[in-house]
PDB file of C-alpha atoms in Angstrom:
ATOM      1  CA  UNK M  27      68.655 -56.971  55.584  1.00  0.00           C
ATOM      2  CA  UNK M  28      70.280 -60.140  54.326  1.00  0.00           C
ATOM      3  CA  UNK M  29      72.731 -62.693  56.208  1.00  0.00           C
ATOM      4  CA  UNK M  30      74.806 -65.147  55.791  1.00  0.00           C
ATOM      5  CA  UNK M  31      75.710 -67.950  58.075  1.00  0.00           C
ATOM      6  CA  UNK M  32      78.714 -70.486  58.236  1.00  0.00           C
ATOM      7  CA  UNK M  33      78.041 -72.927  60.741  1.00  0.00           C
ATOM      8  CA  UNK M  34      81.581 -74.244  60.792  1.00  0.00           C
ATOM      9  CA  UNK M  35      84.237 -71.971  61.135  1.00  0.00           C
ATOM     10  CA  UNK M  36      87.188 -75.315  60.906  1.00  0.00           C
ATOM     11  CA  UNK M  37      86.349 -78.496  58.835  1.00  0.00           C
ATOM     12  CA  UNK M  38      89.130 -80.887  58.888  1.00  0.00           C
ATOM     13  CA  UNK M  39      88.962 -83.697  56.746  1.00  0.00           C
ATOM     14  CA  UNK M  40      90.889 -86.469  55.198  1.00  0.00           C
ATOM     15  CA  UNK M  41      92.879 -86.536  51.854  1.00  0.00           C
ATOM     16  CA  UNK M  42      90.386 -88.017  49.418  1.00  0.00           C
ATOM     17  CA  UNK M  43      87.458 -87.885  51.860  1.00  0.00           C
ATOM     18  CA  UNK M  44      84.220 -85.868  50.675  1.00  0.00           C
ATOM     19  CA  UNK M  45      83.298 -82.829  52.050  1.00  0.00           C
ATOM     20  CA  UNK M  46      80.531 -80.535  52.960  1.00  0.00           C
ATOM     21  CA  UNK M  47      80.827 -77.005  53.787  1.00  0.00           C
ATOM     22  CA  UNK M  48      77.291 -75.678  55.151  1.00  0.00           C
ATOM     23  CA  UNK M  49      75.917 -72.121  54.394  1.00  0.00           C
ATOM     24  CA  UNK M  50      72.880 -70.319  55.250  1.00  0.00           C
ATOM     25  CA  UNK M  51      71.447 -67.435  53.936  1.00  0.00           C
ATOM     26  CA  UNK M  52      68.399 -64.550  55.579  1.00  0.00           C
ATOM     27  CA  UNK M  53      67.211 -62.339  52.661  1.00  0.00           C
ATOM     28  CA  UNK M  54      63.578 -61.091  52.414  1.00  0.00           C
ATOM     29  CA  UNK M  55      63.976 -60.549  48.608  1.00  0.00           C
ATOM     30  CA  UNK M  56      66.131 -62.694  45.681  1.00  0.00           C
ATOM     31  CA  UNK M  57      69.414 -63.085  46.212  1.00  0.00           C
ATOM     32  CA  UNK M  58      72.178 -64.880  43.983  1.00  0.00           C
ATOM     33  CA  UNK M  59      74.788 -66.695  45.953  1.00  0.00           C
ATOM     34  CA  UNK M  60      78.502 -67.858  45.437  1.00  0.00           C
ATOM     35  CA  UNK M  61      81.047 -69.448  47.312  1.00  0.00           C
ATOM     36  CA  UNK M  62      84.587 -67.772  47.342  1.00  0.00           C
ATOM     37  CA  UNK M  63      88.197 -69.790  48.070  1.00  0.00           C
ATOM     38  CA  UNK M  64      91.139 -67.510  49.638  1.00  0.00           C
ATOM     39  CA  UNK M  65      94.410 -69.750  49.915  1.00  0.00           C
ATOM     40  CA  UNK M  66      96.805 -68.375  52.300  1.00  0.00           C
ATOM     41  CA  UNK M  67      98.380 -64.925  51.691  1.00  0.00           C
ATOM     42  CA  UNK M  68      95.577 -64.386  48.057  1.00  0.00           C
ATOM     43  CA  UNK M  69      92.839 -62.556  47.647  1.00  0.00           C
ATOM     44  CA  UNK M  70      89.336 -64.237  46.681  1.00  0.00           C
ATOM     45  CA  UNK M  71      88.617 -66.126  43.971  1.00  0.00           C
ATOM     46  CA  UNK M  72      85.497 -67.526  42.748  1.00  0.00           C
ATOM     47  CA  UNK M  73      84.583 -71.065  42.984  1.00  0.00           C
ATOM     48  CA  UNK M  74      80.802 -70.711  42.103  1.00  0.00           C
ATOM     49  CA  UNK M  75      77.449 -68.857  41.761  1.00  0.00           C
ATOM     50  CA  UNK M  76      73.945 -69.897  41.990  1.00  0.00           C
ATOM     51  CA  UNK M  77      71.741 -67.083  39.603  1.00  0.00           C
ATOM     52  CA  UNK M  78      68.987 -68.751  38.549  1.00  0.00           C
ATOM     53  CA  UNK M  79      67.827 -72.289  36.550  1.00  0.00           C
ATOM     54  CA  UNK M  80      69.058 -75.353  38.057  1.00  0.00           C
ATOM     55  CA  UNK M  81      69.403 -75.646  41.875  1.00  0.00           C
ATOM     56  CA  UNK M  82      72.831 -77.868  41.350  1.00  0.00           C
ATOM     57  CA  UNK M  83      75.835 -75.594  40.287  1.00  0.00           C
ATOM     58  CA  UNK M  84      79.015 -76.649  39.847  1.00  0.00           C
ATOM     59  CA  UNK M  85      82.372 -74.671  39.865  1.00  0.00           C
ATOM     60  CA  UNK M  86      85.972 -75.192  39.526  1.00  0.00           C
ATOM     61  CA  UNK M  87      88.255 -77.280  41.127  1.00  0.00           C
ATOM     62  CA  UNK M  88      86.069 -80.283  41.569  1.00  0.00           C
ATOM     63  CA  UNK M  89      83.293 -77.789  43.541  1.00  0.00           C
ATOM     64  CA  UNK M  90      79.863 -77.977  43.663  1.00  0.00           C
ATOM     65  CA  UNK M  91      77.121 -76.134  46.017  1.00  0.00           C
ATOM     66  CA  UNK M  92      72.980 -76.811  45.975  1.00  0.00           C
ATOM     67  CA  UNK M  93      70.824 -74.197  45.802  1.00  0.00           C
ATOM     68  CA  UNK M  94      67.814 -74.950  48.374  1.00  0.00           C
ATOM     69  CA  UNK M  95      64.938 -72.042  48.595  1.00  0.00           C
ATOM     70  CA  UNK M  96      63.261 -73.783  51.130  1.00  0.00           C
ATOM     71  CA  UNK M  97      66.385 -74.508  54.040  1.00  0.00           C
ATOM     72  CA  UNK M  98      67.414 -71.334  52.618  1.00  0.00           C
ATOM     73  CA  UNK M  99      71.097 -73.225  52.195  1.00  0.00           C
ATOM     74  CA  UNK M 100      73.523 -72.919  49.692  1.00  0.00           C
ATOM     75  CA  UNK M 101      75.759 -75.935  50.936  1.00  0.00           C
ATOM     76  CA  UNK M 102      79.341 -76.314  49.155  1.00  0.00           C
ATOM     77  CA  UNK M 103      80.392 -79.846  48.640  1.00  0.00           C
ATOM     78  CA  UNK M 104      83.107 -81.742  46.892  1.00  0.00           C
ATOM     79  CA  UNK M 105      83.265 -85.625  46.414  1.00  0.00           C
ATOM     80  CA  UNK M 106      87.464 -86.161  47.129  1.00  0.00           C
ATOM     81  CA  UNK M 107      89.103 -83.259  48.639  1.00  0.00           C
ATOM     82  CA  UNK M 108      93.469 -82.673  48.191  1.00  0.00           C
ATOM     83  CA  UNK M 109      95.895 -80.730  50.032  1.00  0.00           C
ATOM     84  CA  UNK M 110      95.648 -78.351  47.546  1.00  0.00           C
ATOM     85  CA  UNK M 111      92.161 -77.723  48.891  1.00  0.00           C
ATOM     86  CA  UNK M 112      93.029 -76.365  51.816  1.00  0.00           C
ATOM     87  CA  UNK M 113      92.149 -72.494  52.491  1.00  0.00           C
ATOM     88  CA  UNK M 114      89.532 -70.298  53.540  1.00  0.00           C
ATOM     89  CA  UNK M 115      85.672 -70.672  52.172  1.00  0.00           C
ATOM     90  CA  UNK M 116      83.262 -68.047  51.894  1.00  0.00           C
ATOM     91  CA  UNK M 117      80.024 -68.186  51.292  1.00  0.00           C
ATOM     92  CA  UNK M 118      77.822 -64.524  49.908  1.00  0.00           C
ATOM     93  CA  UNK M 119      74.784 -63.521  48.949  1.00  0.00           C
ATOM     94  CA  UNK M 120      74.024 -60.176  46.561  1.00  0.00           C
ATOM     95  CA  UNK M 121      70.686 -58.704  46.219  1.00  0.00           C
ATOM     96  CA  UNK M 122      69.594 -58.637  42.965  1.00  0.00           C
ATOM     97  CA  UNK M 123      70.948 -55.372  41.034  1.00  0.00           C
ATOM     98  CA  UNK M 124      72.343 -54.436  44.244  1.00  0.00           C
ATOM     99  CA  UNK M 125      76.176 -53.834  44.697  1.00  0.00           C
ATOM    100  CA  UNK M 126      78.093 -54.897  47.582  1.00  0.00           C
ATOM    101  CA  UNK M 127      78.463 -58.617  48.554  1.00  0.00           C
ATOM    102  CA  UNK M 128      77.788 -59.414  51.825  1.00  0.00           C
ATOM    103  CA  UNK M 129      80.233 -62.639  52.790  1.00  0.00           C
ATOM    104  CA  UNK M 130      80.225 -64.877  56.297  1.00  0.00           C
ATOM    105  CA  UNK M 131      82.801 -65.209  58.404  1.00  0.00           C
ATOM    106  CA  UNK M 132      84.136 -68.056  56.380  1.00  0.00           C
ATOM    107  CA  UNK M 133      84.998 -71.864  57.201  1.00  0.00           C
ATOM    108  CA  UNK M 134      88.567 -73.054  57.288  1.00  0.00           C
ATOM    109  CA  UNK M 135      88.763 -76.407  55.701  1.00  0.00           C
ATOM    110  CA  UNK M 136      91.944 -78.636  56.803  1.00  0.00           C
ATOM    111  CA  UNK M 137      93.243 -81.473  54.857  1.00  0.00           C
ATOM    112  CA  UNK M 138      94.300 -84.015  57.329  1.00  0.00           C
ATOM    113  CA  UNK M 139      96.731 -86.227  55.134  1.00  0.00           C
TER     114      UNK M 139
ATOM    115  CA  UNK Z  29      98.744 -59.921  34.892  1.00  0.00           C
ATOM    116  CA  UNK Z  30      95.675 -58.401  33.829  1.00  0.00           C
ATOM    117  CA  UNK Z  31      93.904 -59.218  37.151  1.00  0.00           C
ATOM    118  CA  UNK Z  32      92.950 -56.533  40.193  1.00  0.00           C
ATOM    119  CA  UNK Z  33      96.189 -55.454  41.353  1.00  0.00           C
ATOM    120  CA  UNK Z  34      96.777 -53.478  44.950  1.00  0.00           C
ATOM    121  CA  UNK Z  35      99.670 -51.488  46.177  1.00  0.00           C
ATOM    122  CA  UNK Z  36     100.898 -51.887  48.608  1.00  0.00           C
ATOM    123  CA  UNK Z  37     100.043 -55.254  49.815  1.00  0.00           C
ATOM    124  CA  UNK Z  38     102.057 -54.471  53.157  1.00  0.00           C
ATOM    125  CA  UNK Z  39     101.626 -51.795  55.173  1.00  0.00           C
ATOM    126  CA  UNK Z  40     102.923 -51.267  58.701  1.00  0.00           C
ATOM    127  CA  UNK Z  41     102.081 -48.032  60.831  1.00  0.00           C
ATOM    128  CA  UNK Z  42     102.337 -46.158  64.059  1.00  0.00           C
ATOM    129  CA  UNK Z  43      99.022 -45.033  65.439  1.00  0.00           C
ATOM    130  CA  UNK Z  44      98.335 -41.358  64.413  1.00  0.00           C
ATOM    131  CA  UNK Z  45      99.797 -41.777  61.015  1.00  0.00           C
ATOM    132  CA  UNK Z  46      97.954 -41.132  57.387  1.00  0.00           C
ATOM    133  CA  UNK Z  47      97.979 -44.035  55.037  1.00  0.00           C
ATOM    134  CA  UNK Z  48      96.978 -44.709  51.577  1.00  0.00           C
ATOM    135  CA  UNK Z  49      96.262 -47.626  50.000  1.00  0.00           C
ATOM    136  CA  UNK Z  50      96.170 -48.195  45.682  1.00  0.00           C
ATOM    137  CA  UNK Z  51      93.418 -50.531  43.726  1.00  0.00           C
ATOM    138  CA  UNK Z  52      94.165 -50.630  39.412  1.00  0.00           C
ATOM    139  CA  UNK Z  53      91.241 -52.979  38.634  1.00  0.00           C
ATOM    140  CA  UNK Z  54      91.045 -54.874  35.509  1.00  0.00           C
ATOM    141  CA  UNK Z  55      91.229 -52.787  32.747  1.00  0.00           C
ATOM    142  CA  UNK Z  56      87.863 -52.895  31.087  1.00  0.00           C
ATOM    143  CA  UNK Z  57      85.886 -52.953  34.470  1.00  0.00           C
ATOM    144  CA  UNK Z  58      84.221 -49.243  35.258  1.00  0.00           C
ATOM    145  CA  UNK Z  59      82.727 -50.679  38.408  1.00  0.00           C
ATOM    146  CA  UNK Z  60      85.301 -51.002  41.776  1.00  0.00           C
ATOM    147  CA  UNK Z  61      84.409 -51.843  44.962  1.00  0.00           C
ATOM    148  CA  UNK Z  62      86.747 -51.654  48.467  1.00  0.00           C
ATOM    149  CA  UNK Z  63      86.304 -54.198  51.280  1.00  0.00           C
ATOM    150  CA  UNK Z  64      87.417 -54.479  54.720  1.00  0.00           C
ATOM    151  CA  UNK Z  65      88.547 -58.438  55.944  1.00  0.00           C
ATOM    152  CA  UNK Z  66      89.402 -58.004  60.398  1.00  0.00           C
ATOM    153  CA  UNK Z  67      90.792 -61.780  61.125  1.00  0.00           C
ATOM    154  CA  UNK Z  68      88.248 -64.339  61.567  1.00  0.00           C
ATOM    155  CA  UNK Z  69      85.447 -62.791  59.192  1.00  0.00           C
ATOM    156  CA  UNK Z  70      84.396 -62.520  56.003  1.00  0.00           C
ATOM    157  CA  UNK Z  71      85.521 -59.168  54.235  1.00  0.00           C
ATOM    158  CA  UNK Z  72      82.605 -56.395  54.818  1.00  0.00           C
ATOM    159  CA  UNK Z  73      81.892 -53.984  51.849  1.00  0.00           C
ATOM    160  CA  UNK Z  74      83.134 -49.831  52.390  1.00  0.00           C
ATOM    161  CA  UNK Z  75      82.580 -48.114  49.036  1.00  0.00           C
ATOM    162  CA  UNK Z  76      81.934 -48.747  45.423  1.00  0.00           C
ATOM    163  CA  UNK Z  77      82.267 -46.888  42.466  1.00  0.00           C
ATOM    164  CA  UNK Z  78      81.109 -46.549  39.143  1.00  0.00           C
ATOM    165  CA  UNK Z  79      83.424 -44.950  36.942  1.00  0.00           C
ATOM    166  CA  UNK Z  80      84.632 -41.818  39.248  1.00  0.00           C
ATOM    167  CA  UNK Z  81      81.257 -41.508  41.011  1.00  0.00           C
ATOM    168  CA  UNK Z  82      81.537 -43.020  44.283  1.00  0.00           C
ATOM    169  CA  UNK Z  83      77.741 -44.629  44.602  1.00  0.00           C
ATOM    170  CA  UNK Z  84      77.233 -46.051  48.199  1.00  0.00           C
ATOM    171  CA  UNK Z  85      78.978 -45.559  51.042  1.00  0.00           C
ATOM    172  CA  UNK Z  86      79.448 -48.548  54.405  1.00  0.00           C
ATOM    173  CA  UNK Z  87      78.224 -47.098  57.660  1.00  0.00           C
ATOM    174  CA  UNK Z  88      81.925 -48.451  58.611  1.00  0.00           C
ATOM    175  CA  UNK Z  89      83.492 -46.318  56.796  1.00  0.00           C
ATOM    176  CA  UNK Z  90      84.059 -42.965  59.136  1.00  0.00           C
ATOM    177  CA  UNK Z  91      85.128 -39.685  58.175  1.00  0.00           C
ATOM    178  CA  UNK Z  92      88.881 -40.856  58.481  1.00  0.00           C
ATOM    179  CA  UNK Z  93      88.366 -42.698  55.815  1.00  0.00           C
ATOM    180  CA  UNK Z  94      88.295 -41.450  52.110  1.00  0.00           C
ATOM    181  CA  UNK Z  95      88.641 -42.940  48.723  1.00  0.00           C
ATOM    182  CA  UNK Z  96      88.801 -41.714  45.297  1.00  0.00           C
ATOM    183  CA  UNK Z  97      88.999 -42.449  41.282  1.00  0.00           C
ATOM    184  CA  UNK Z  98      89.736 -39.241  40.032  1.00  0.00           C
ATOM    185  CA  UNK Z  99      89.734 -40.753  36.237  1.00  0.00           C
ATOM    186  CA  UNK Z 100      87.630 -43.660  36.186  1.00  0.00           C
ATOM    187  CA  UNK Z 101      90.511 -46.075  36.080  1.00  0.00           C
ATOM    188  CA  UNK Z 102      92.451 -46.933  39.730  1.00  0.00           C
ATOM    189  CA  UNK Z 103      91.280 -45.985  43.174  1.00  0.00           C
ATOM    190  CA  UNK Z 104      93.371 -44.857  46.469  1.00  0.00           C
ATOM    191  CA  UNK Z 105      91.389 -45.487  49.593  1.00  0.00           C
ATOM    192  CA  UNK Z 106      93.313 -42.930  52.651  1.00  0.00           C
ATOM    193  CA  UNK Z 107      92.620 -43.588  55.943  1.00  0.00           C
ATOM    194  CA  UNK Z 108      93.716 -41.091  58.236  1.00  0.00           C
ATOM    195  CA  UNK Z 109      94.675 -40.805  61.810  1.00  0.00           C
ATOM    196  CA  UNK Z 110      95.018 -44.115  61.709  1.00  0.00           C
ATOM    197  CA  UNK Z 111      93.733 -46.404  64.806  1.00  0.00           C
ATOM    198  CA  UNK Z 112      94.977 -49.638  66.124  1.00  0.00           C
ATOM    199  CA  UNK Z 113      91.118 -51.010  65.439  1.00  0.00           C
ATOM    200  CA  UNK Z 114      91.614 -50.141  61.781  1.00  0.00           C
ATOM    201  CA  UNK Z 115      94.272 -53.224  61.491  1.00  0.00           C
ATOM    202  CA  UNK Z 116      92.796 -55.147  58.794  1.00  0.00           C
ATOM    203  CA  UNK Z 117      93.205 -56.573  55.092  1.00  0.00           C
ATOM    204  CA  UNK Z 118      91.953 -54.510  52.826  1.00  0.00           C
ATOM    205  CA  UNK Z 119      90.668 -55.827  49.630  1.00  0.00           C
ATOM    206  CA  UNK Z 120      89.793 -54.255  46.430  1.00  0.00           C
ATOM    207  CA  UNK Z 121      87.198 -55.605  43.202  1.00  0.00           C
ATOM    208  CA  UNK Z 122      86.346 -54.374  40.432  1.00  0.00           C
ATOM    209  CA  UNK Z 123      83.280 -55.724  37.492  1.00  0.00           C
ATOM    210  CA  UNK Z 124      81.844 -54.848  34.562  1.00  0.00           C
ATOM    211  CA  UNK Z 125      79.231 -53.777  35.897  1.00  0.00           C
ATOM    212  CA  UNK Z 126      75.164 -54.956  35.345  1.00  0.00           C
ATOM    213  CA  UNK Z 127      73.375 -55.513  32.283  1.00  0.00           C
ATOM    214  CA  UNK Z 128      69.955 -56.162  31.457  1.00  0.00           C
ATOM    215  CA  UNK Z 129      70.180 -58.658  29.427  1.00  0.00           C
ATOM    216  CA  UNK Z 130      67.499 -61.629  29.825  1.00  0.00           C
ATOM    217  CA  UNK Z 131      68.131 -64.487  31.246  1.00  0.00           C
ATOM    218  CA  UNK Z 132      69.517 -62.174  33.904  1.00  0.00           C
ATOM    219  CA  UNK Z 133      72.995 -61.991  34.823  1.00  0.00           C
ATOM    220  CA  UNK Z 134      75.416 -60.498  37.682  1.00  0.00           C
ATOM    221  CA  UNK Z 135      78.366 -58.975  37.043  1.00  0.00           C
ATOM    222  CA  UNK Z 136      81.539 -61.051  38.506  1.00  0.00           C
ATOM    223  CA  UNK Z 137      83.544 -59.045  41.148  1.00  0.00           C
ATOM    224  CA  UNK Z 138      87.123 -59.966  40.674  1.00  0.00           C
ATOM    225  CA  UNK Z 139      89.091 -59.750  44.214  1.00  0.00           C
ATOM    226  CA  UNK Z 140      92.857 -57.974  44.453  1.00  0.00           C
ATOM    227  CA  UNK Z 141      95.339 -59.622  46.806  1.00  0.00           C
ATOM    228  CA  UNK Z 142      94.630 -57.158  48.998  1.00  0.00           C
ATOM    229  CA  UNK Z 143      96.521 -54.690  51.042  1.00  0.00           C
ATOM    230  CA  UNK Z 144      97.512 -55.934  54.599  1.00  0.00           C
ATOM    231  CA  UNK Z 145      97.554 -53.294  57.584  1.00  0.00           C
ATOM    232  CA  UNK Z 146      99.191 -53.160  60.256  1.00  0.00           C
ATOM    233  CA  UNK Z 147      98.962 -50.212  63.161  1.00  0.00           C
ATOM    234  CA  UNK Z 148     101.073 -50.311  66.153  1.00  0.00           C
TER     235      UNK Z 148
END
């Protein structure tokens, strides 16, 4: 069965200060990974998947998350966070040609100003 | 709008009561999927479909729960009897569904706003 862990359920960080959200992943077979955003009272949006290719993928909003098979870690970072940034983070893993998504429990990052 | 779209996206009940919960995905997507989000986790897949046929089924989801697409187009997810542990957001996705094209792809699930619950 697969698994995802958050480490950090609240990251608070500065206004303009970088930021690292860390994700790890259990799966006995391929997976492809993304990292979701919820802002307050939305549903999920995407921010970025890792399929295959290069182990450096980048998203929207300034996002970008590192594929690494052998820490099994898909870690989300982003080089000057905003206010606007603040909201819930999930990280989630699919089986290849499998279905459902399984998510973690997510990590809250705060923008301190 | 021609994004996931759920109705409502409040819902407040009394224990004991039936509820039902609507999902249009987007319009060209014959794959929809329901989720499950309790406060402090990540949402936990209940159901998918592809076109009506309802394909897999969550161990969560108990016989109180059922959920439909009669036409291959919008979902209802019922939950009845409703139970103070079944106080959640609910959250609905639909995709395109897989391909096999080469290099390989996965179809993008596009989230709802989801449907808040609320049983008292």
């Amino acid at each position: 069965a697969q698994s995802v862990t958050q480490l950090d359920s609240q990251v608070p960080v500065f206004e303009e200060a970088p930021v690292e959200l860390r994700c790890n992943y259990s799966s006995s077979v391929s997976v492809y990974l993304f990292w979701y955003v919820q802002y307050p009272n939305q549903g999920l949006q995407l921010l970025l998947k890792y399929l295959s290719g290069s182990t450096l993928v980048k998203g929207i909003n300034g996002f970008e998350a590192e594929f690494n098979k052998s820490q099994t870690s898909f870690h989300l970072r982003k080089p000057s966070v905003h206010i606007s940034d603040t909201a819930e983070y999930f990280c989630a893993v699919r089986v290849a040609r499998d279905d459902k998504i399984i998510f973690g429990k997510g990590t809250r990052l705060h923008i301190l100003p | 709008d021609t994004g996931v779209s759920q109705d409502p996206r409040h819902k407040i009940t009394k224990r004991g009561q039936n509820v039902t919960f609507r999902c249009d995905p987007i319009s060209e997507h014959n794959r929809l999927y329901w989720y499950r989000q309790t406060l402090g986790q990540g949402p936990e897949f209940l159901t998918y479909f592809q076109n009506e046929a309802q394909l897999e089924k969550s161990r969560l989801l108990s016989d109180r729960f059922s959920a439909e697409r009669p036409k291959g187009s919008f979902s209802t997810l019922e939950i009845q009897r409703t139970e103070q542990g079944d106080s959640a957001m609910y959250l609905c996705a639909s995709s395109l569904g897989w391909t096999d094209s080469s290099p390989p792809r996965t179809d993008t699930q596009y989230f709802g706003p989801g449907t808040r619950l609320t049983v008292l």
